Short mmCIF file of C-alpha atoms and ligand atoms in Angstrom, two decimals:
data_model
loop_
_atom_site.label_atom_id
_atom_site.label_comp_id
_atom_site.label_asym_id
_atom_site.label_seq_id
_atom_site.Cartn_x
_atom_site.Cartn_y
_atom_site.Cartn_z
CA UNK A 1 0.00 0.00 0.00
CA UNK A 2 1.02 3.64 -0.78
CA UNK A 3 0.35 5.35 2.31
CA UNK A 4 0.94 9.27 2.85
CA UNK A 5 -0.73 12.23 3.32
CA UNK A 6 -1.85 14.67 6.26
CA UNK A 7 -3.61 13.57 8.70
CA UNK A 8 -7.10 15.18 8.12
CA UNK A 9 -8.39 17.89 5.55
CA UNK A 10 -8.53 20.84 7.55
CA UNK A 11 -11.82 22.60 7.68
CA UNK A 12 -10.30 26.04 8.13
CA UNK A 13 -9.01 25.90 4.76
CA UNK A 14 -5.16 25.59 5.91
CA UNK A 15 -5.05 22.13 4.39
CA UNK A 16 -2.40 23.05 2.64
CA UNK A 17 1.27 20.80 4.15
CA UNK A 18 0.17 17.69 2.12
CA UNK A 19 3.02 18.41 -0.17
CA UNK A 20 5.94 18.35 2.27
CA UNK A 21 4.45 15.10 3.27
CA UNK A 22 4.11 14.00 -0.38
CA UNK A 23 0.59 11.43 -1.21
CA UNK A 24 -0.40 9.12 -3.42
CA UNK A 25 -0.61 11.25 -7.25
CA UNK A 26 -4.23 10.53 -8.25
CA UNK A 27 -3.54 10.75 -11.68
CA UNK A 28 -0.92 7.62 -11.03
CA UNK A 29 -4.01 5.87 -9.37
CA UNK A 30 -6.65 6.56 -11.92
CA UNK A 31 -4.39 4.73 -14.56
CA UNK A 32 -4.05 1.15 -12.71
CA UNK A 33 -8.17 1.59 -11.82
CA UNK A 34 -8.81 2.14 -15.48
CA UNK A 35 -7.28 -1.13 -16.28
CA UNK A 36 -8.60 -3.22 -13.47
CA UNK A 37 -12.09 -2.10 -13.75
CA UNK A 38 -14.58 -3.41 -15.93
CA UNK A 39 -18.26 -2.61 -17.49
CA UNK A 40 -20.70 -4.45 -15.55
CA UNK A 41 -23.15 -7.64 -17.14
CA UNK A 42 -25.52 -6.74 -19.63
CA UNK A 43 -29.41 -7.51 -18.56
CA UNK A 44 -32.36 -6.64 -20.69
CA UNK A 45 -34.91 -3.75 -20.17
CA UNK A 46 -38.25 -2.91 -21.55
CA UNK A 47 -38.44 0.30 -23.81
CA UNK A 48 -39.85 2.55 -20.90
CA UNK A 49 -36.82 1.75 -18.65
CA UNK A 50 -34.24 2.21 -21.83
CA UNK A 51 -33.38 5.93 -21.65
CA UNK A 52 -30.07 7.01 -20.19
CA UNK A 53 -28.38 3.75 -19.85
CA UNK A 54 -25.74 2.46 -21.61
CA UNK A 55 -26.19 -0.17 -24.52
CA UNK A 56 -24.37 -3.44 -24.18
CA UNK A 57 -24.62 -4.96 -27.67
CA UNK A 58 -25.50 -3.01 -31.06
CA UNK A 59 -29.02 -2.91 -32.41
CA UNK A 60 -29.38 -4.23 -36.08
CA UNK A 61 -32.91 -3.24 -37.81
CA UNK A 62 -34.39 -5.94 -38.13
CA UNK A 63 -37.46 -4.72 -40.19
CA UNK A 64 -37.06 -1.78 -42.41
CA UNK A 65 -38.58 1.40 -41.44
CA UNK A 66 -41.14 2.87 -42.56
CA UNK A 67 -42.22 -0.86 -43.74
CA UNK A 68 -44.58 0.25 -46.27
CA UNK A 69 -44.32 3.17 -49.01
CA UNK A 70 -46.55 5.65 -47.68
CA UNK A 71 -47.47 9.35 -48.04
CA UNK A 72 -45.88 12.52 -46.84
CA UNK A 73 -48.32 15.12 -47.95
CA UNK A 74 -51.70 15.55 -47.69
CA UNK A 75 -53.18 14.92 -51.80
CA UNK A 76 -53.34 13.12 -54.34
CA UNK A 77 -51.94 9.75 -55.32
CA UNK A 78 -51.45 9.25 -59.39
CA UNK A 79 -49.36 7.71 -61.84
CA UNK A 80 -46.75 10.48 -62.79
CA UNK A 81 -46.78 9.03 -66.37
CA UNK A 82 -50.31 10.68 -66.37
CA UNK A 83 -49.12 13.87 -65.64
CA UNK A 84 -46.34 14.13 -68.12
CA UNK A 85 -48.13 16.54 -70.35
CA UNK A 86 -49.95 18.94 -67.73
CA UNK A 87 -49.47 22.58 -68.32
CA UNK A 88 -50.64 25.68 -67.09
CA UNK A 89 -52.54 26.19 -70.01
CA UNK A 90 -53.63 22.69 -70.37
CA UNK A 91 -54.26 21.29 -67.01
CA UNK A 92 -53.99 17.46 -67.01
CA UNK A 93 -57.48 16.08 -65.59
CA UNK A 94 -57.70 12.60 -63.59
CA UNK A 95 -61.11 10.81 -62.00
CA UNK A 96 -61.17 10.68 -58.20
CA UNK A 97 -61.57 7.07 -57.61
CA UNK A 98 -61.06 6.38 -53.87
CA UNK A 99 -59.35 7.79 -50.81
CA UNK A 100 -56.62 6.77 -48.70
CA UNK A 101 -56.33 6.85 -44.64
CA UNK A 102 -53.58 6.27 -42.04
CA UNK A 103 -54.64 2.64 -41.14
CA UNK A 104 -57.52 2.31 -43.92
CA UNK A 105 -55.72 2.07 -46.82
CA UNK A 106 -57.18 2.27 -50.65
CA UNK A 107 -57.21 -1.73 -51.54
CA UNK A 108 -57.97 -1.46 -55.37
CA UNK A 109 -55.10 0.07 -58.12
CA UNK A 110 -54.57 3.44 -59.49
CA UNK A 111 -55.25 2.64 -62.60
CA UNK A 112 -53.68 5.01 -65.49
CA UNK A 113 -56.59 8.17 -65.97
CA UNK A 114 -57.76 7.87 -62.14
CA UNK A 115 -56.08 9.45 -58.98
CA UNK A 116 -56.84 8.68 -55.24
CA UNK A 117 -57.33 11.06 -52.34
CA UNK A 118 -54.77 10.57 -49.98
CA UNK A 119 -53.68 11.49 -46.29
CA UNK A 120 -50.54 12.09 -45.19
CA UNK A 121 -49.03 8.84 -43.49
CA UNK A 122 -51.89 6.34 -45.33
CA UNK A 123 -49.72 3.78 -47.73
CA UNK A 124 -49.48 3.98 -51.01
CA UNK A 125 -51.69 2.52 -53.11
CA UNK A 126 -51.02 0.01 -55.67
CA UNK A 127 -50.12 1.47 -58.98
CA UNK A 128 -49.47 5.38 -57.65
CA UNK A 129 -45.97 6.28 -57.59
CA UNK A 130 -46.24 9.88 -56.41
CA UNK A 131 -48.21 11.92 -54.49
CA UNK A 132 -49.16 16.04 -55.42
CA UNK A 133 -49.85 18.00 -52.40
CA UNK A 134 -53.41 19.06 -52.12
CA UNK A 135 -52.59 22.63 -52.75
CA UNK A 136 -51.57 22.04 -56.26
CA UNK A 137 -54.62 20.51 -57.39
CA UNK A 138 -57.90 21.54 -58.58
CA UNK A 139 -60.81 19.86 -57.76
CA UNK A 140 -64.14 19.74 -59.57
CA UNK A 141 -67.32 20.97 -57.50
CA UNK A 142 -68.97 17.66 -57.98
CA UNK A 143 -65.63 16.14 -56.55
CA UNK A 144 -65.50 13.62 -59.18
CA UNK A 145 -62.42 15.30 -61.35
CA UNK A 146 -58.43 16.62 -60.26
CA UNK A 147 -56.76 19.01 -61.96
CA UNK A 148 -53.37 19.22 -62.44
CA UNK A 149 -51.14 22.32 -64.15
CA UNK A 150 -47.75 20.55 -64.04
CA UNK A 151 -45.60 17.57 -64.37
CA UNK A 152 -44.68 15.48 -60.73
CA UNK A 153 -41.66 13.52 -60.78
CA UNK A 154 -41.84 9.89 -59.78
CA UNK A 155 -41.81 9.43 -55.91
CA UNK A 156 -42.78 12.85 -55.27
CA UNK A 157 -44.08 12.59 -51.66
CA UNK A 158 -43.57 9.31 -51.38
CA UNK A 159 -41.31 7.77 -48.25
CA UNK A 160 -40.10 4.79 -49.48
CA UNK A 161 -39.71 1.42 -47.85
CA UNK A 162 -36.86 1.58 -46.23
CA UNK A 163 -35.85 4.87 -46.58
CA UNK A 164 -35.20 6.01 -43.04
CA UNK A 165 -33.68 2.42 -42.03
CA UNK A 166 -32.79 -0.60 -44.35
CA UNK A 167 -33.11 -3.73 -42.92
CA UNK A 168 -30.01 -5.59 -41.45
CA UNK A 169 -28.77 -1.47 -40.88
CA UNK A 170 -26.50 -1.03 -37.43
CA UNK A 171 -28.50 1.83 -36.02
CA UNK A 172 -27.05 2.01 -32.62
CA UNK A 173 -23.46 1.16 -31.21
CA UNK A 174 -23.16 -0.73 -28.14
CA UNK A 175 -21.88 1.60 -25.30
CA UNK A 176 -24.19 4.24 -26.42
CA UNK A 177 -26.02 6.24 -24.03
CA UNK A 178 -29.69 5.88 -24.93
CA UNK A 179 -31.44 9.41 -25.59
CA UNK A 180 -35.38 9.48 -25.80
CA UNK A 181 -35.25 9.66 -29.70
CA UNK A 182 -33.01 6.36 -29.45
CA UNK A 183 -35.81 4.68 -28.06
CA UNK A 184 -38.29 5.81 -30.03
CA UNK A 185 -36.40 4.37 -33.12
CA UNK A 186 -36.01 1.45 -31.19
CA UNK A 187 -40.11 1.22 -30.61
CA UNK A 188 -40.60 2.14 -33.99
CA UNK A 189 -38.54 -0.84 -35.07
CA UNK A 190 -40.81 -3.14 -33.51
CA UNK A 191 -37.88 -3.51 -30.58
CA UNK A 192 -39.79 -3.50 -26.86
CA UNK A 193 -36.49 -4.65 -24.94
CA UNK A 194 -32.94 -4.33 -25.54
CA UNK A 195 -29.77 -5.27 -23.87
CA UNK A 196 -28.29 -2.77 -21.49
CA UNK A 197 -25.24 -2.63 -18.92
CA UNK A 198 -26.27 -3.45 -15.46
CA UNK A 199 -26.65 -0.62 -13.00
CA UNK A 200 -23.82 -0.04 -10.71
CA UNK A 201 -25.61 -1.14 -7.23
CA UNK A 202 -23.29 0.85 -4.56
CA UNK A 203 -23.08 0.73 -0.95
CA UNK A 204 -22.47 3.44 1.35
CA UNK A 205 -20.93 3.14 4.98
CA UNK A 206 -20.78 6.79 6.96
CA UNK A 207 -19.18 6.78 10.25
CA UNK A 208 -19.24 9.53 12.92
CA UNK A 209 -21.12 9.55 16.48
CA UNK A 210 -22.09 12.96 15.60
CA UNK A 211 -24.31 12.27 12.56
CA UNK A 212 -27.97 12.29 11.98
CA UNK A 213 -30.10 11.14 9.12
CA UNK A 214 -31.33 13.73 6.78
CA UNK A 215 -34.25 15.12 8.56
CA UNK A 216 -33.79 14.47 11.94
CA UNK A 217 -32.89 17.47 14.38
CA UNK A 218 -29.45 16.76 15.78
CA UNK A 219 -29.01 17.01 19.44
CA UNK A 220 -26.22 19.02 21.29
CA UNK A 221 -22.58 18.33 19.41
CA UNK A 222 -24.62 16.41 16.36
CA UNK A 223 -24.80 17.17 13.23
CA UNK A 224 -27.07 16.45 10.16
CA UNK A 225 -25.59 13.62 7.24
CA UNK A 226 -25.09 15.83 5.04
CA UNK A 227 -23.09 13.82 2.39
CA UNK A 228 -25.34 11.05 2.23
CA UNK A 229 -28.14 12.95 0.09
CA UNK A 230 -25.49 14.51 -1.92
CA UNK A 231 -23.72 11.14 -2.69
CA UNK A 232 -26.57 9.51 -3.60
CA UNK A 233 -27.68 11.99 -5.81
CA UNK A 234 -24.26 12.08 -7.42
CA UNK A 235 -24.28 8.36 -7.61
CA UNK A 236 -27.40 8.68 -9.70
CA UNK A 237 -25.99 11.07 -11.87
CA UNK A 238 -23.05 8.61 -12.77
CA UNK A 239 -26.11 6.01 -13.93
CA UNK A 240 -25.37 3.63 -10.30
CA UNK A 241 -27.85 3.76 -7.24
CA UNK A 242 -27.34 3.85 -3.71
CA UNK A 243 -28.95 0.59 -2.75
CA UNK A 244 -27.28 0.30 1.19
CA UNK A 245 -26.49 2.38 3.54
CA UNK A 246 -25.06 2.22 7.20
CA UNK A 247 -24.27 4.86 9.48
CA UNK A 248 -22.78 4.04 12.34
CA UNK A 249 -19.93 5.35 15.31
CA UNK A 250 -16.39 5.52 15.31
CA UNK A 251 -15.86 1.95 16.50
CA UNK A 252 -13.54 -0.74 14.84
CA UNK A 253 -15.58 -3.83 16.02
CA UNK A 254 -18.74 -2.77 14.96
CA UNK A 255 -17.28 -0.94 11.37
CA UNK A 256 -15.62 -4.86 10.41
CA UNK A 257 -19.12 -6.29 11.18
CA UNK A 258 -20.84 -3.75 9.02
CA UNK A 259 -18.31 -4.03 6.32
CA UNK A 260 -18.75 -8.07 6.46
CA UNK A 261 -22.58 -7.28 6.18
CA UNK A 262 -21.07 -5.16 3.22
CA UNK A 263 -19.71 -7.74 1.60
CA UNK A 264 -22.71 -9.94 1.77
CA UNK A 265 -24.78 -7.29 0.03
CA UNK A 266 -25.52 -7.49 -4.23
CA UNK A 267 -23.40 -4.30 -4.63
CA UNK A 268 -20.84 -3.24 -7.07
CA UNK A 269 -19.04 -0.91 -5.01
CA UNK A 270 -18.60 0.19 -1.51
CA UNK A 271 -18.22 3.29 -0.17
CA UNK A 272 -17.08 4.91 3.10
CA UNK A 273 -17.19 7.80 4.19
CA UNK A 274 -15.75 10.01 7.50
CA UNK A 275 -13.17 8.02 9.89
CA UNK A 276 -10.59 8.08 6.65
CA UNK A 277 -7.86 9.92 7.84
CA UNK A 278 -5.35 9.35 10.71
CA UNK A 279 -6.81 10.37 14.08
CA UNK A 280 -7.35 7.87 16.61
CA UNK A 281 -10.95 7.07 16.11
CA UNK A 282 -10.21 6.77 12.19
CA UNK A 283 -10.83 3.15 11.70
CA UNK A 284 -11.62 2.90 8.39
CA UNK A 285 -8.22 2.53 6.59
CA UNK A 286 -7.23 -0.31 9.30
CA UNK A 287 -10.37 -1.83 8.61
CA UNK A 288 -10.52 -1.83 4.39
CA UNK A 289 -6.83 -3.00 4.93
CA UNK A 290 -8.34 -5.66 7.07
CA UNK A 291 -10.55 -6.81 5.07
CA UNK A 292 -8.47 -6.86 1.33
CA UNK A 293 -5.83 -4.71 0.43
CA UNK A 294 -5.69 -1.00 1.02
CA UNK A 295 -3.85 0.03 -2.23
CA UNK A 296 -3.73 3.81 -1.30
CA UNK A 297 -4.59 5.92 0.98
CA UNK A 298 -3.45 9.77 1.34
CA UNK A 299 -3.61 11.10 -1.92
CA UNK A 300 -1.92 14.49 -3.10
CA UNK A 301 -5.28 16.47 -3.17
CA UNK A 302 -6.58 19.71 -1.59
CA UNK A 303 -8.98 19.66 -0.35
CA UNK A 304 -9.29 15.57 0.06
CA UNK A 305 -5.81 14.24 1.05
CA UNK A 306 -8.10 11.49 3.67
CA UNK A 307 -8.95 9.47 0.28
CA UNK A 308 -8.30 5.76 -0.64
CA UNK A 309 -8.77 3.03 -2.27
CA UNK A 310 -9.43 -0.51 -1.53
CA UNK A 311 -10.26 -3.79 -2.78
CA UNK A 312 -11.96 -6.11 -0.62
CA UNK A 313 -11.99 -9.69 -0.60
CA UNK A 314 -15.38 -12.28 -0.12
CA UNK A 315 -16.54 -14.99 -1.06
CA UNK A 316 -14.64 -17.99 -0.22
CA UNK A 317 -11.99 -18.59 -1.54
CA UNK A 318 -11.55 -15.01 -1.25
CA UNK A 319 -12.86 -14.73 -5.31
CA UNK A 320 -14.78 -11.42 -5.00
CA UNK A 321 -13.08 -8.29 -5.33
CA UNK A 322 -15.34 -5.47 -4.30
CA UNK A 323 -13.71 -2.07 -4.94
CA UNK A 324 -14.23 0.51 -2.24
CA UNK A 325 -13.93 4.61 -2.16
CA UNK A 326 -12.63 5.71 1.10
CA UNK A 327 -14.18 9.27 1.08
CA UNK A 328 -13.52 12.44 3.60
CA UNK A 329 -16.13 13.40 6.01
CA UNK A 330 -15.87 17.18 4.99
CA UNK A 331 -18.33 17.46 2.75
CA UNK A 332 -16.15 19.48 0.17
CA UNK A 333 -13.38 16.91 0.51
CA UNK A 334 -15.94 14.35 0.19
CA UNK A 335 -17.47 16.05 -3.38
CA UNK A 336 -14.09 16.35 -4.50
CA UNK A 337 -13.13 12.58 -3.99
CA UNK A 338 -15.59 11.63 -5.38
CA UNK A 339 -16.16 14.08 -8.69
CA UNK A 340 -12.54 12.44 -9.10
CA UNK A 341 -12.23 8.54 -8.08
CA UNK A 342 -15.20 7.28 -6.96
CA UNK A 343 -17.55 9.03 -9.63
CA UNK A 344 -14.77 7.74 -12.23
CA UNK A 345 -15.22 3.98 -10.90
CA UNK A 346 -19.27 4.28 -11.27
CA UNK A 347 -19.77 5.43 -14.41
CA UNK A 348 -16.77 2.95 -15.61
CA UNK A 349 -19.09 -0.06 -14.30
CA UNK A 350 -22.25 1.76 -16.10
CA UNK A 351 -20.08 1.19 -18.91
CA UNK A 352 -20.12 5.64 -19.46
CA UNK A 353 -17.23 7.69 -19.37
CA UNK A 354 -13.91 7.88 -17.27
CA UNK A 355 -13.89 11.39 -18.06
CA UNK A 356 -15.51 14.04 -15.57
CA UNK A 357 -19.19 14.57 -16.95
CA UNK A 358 -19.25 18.52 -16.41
CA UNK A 359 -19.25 20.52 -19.42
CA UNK A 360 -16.50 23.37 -19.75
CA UNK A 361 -15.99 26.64 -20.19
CA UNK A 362 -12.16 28.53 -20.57
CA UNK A 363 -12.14 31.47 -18.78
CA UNK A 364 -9.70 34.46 -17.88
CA UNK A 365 -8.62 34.39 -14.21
CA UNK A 366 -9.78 37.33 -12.43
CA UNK A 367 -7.24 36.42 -9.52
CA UNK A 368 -3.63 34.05 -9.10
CA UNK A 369 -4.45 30.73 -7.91
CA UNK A 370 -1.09 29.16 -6.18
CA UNK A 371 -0.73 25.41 -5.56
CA UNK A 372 2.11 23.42 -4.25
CA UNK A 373 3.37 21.51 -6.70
CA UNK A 374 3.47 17.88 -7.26
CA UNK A 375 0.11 18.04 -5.66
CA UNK A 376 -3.47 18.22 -7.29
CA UNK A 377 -5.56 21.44 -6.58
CA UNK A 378 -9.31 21.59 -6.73
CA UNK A 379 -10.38 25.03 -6.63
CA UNK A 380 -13.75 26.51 -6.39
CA UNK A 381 -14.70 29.35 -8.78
CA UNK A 382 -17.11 31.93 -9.55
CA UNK A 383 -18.03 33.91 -12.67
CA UNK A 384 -17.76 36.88 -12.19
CA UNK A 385 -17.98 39.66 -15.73
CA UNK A 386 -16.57 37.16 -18.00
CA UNK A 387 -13.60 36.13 -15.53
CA UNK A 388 -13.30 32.96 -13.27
CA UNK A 389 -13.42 34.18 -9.44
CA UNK A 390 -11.37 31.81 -7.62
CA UNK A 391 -13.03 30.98 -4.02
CA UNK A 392 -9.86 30.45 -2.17
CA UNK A 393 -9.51 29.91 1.47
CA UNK A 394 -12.99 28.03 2.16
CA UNK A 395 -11.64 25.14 3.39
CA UNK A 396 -13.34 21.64 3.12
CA UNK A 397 -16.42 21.74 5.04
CA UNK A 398 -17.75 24.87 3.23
CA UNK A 399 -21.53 23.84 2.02
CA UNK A 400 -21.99 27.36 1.26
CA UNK A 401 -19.04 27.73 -1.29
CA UNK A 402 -20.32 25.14 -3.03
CA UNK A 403 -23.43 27.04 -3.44
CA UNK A 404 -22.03 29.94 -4.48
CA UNK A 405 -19.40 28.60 -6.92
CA UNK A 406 -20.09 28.14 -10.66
CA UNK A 407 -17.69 25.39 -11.05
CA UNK A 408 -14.07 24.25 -10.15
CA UNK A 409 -10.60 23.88 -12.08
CA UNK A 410 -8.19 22.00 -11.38
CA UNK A 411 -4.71 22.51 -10.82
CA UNK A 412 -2.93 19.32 -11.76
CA UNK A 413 0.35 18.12 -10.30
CA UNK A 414 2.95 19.52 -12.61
CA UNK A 415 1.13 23.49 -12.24
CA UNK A 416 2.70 25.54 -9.31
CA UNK A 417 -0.87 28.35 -10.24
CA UNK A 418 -1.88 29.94 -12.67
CA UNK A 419 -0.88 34.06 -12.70
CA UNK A 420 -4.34 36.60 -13.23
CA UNK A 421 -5.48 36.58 -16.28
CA UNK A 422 -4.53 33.12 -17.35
CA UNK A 423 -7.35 31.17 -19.39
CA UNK A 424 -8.43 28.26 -17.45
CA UNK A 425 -11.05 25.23 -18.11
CA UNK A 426 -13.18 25.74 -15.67
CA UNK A 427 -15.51 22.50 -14.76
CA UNK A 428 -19.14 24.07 -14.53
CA UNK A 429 -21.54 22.77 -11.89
CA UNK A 430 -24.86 22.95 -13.67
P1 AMP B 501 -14.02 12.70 9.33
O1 AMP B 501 -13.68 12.52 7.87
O2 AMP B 501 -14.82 11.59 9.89
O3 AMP B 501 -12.80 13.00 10.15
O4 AMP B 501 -14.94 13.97 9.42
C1 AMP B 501 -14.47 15.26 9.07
C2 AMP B 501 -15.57 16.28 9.30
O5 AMP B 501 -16.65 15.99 8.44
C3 AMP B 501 -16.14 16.25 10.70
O6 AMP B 501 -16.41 17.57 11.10
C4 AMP B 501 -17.43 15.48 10.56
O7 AMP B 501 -18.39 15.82 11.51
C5 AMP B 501 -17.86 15.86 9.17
N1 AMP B 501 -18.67 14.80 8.55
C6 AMP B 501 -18.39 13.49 8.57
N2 AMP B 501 -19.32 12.80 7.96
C7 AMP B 501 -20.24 13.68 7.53
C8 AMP B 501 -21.48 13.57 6.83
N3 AMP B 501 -21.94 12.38 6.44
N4 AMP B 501 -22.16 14.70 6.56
C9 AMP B 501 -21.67 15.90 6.94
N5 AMP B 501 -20.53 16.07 7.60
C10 AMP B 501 -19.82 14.97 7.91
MG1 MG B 502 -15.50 11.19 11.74
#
């Protein structure tokens, strides 16, 4: 195990001797999770469950679409041929011999000399081969004659078989995200169910004496779980749910027997969070490394330095690996780690993107942001006339600065700061 780091993200905002003490580089981390971890089992879901997740296998038409030639305008179904000769000055004149509905078609032929009435999405009727739109036709008052002053070409407001989709056509990749117009092709191919990845089922253990569900007034020296709503929200985001959750005290007899209930649990990925760092009632570390191997823990990251990673081991013989998040208690150390490890690891199992899912905006810095190098800055900002405000100085238990910040950049490993002025990606929050 790589172990380093300060003791505990300081809530003053004065976090800031990680670097003297080194930690594990995230960026280093990131690259041996993105190997080990893999998309999760495909299962199948029915059309109304489809949107948003993540396709496992590719979806081949199997029916072209539309499946029948049918009309796109509102008129007249004919035989062009008819029409070849129709002028201005010597309008072409057919015999209205039926109509044509959506879902009631016309079952005789257009024969050559008659035309059909015809409704936009009713098929095409044997024989026609175009279709004039209503507006450029002339009808007699006894509505047994059509008029027409010009020529139509052949398929003229007609949509073809075929002609959006050919059958055997790849019309989605697998790994694509499905968006509500995927689905509706999918319906409209005749497809009610189709393969997806499994949803990341995560587990979340929070320990601290001092917390209280969401909800419930806290008592003298308590405070409200603040992290929990925000994690499972997050988690959602990312395409997982938060299917368990355990809050209990700092105590290491009671945190193994919780984790071994863990480990029983149909989850994908555990998550702590609190008790991470190195004080004396900080069991969590001990513990993960107790139960599998604690492959780092410390990482060079203001504000979240109390972050690790773990795999634990079930299942006899030891076969399961479960990889598990340690995450800060701070709740701004606790966004942070997990906007950049544990949000990583869920959306890889969801079979979505390692990348961070914020869009991104460059922006002038209104102010210098300094970092220590060699460690990974995560700085709040605001917008402020066209320039990025950095929020420096709130520390990691700031709920408020989160509130009031547009978005963060980061300051990766290699930067010492940026000077005023600089352009900077800034990650937005919306
Ligand atoms: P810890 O990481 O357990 O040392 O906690 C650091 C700080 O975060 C302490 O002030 C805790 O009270 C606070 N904290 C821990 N867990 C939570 C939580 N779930 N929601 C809000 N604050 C928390
Ligand atoms: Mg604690």
């Amino acid at each position: 195990m790589t172990k380093l780091g300060k003791d505990k993200d300081d809530a003053t905002g004065q976090e800031g001797q990680l670097s003297s003490r080194g930690g594990v580089c995230l960026s280093n981390l990131l690259v041996t999770l993105e190997q080990r971890l893999s998309v999760l089992s495909a299962e199948e879901v029915v059309w109304d469950q489809a949107v948003g997740r993540v396709l496992a296998e590719p979806v081949v038409a199997s029916s072209p679409l539309p499946a029948f030639a049918r009309a796109a305008m509102d008129g007249f179904a004919v035989q062009s041929t008819d029409l070849a000769e129709a002028t201005a000055e010597r309008p072409c004149c057919l015999r209205i011999t039926g109509k044509a509905y959506p879902a009631r078609p016309y079952l005789g032929e257009v024969a050559k000399g008659t035309a059909i009435r015809i409704m936009t999405g009713a098929p095409i009727p044997v024989g026609a081969d175009a279709v004039v739109m209503l507006e450029d036709c002339e009808v007699s008052p006894d509505n047994q004659w059509v008029y027409f002053r010009r020529p139509v070409a052949p398929g003229r407001h007609v949509i073809a078989v075929g002609e959006d989709v050919a059958q055997g056509q790849l019309v989605l990749q697998a790994g694509r995200r499905l968006r509500p117009s995927d689905v509706a092709l999918l319906v409209a191919l005749g497809l009610s169910r189709c393969r997806v990845v499994r949803c990341p089922r995560v587990g979340l253990i929070l320990t601290g004496p001092e917390l209280v569900p969401p909800g419930c007034p806290p008592a003298v020296g308590q405070i409200v779980d603040s992290n929990s709503p925000m994690l499972a929200a997050l988690i959602d985001r990312d395409g997982g749910r938060l299917v368990w959750l355990q809050r209990l005290p700092d105590e290491r007899q009671q945190l193994l027997a919780v984790v071994q209930q863990a480990l029983q649990q149909e989850i994908d990925l555990l998550l702590f969070c609190g008790g991470s760092s190195r004080g004396d009632e900080d069991f969590v570390p001990q513990v993960a490394a107790a139960c599998g191997e604690l492959v780092a823990h410390g990482l060079a990251l203001k504000p979240g330095a109390p972050t690790g990673f773990a795999w634990l081991f079930s299942g006899p013989p030891m076969t399961r690996r479960l990889p598990a998040v340690l995450l800060p208690g701070n709740p701004v150390a606790c966004l942070v780690a997990y906007e950049l490890l544990a949000g990583r690891i869920v959306r890889r199992l969801a079979g979505r993107s390692w990348e961070l899912p914020h869009r991104r905006r460059v922006l002038p810095l209104r102010d210098p942001v300094v970092s220590q190098p060699g460690r990974l800055d995560w700085v709040r900002v605001r917008f402020e006339q066209g320039r990025a405000v950095p929020l420096l100085g709130r520390g990691a238990s700031s709920l408020f600065s989160l509130a009031e910040a547009d978005g963060f950049l980061l300051v990766p490993e290699n930067v010492a700061g940026y000077s005023a002025e600089t352009p900077v990606e800034v990650y937005l929050f919306d």
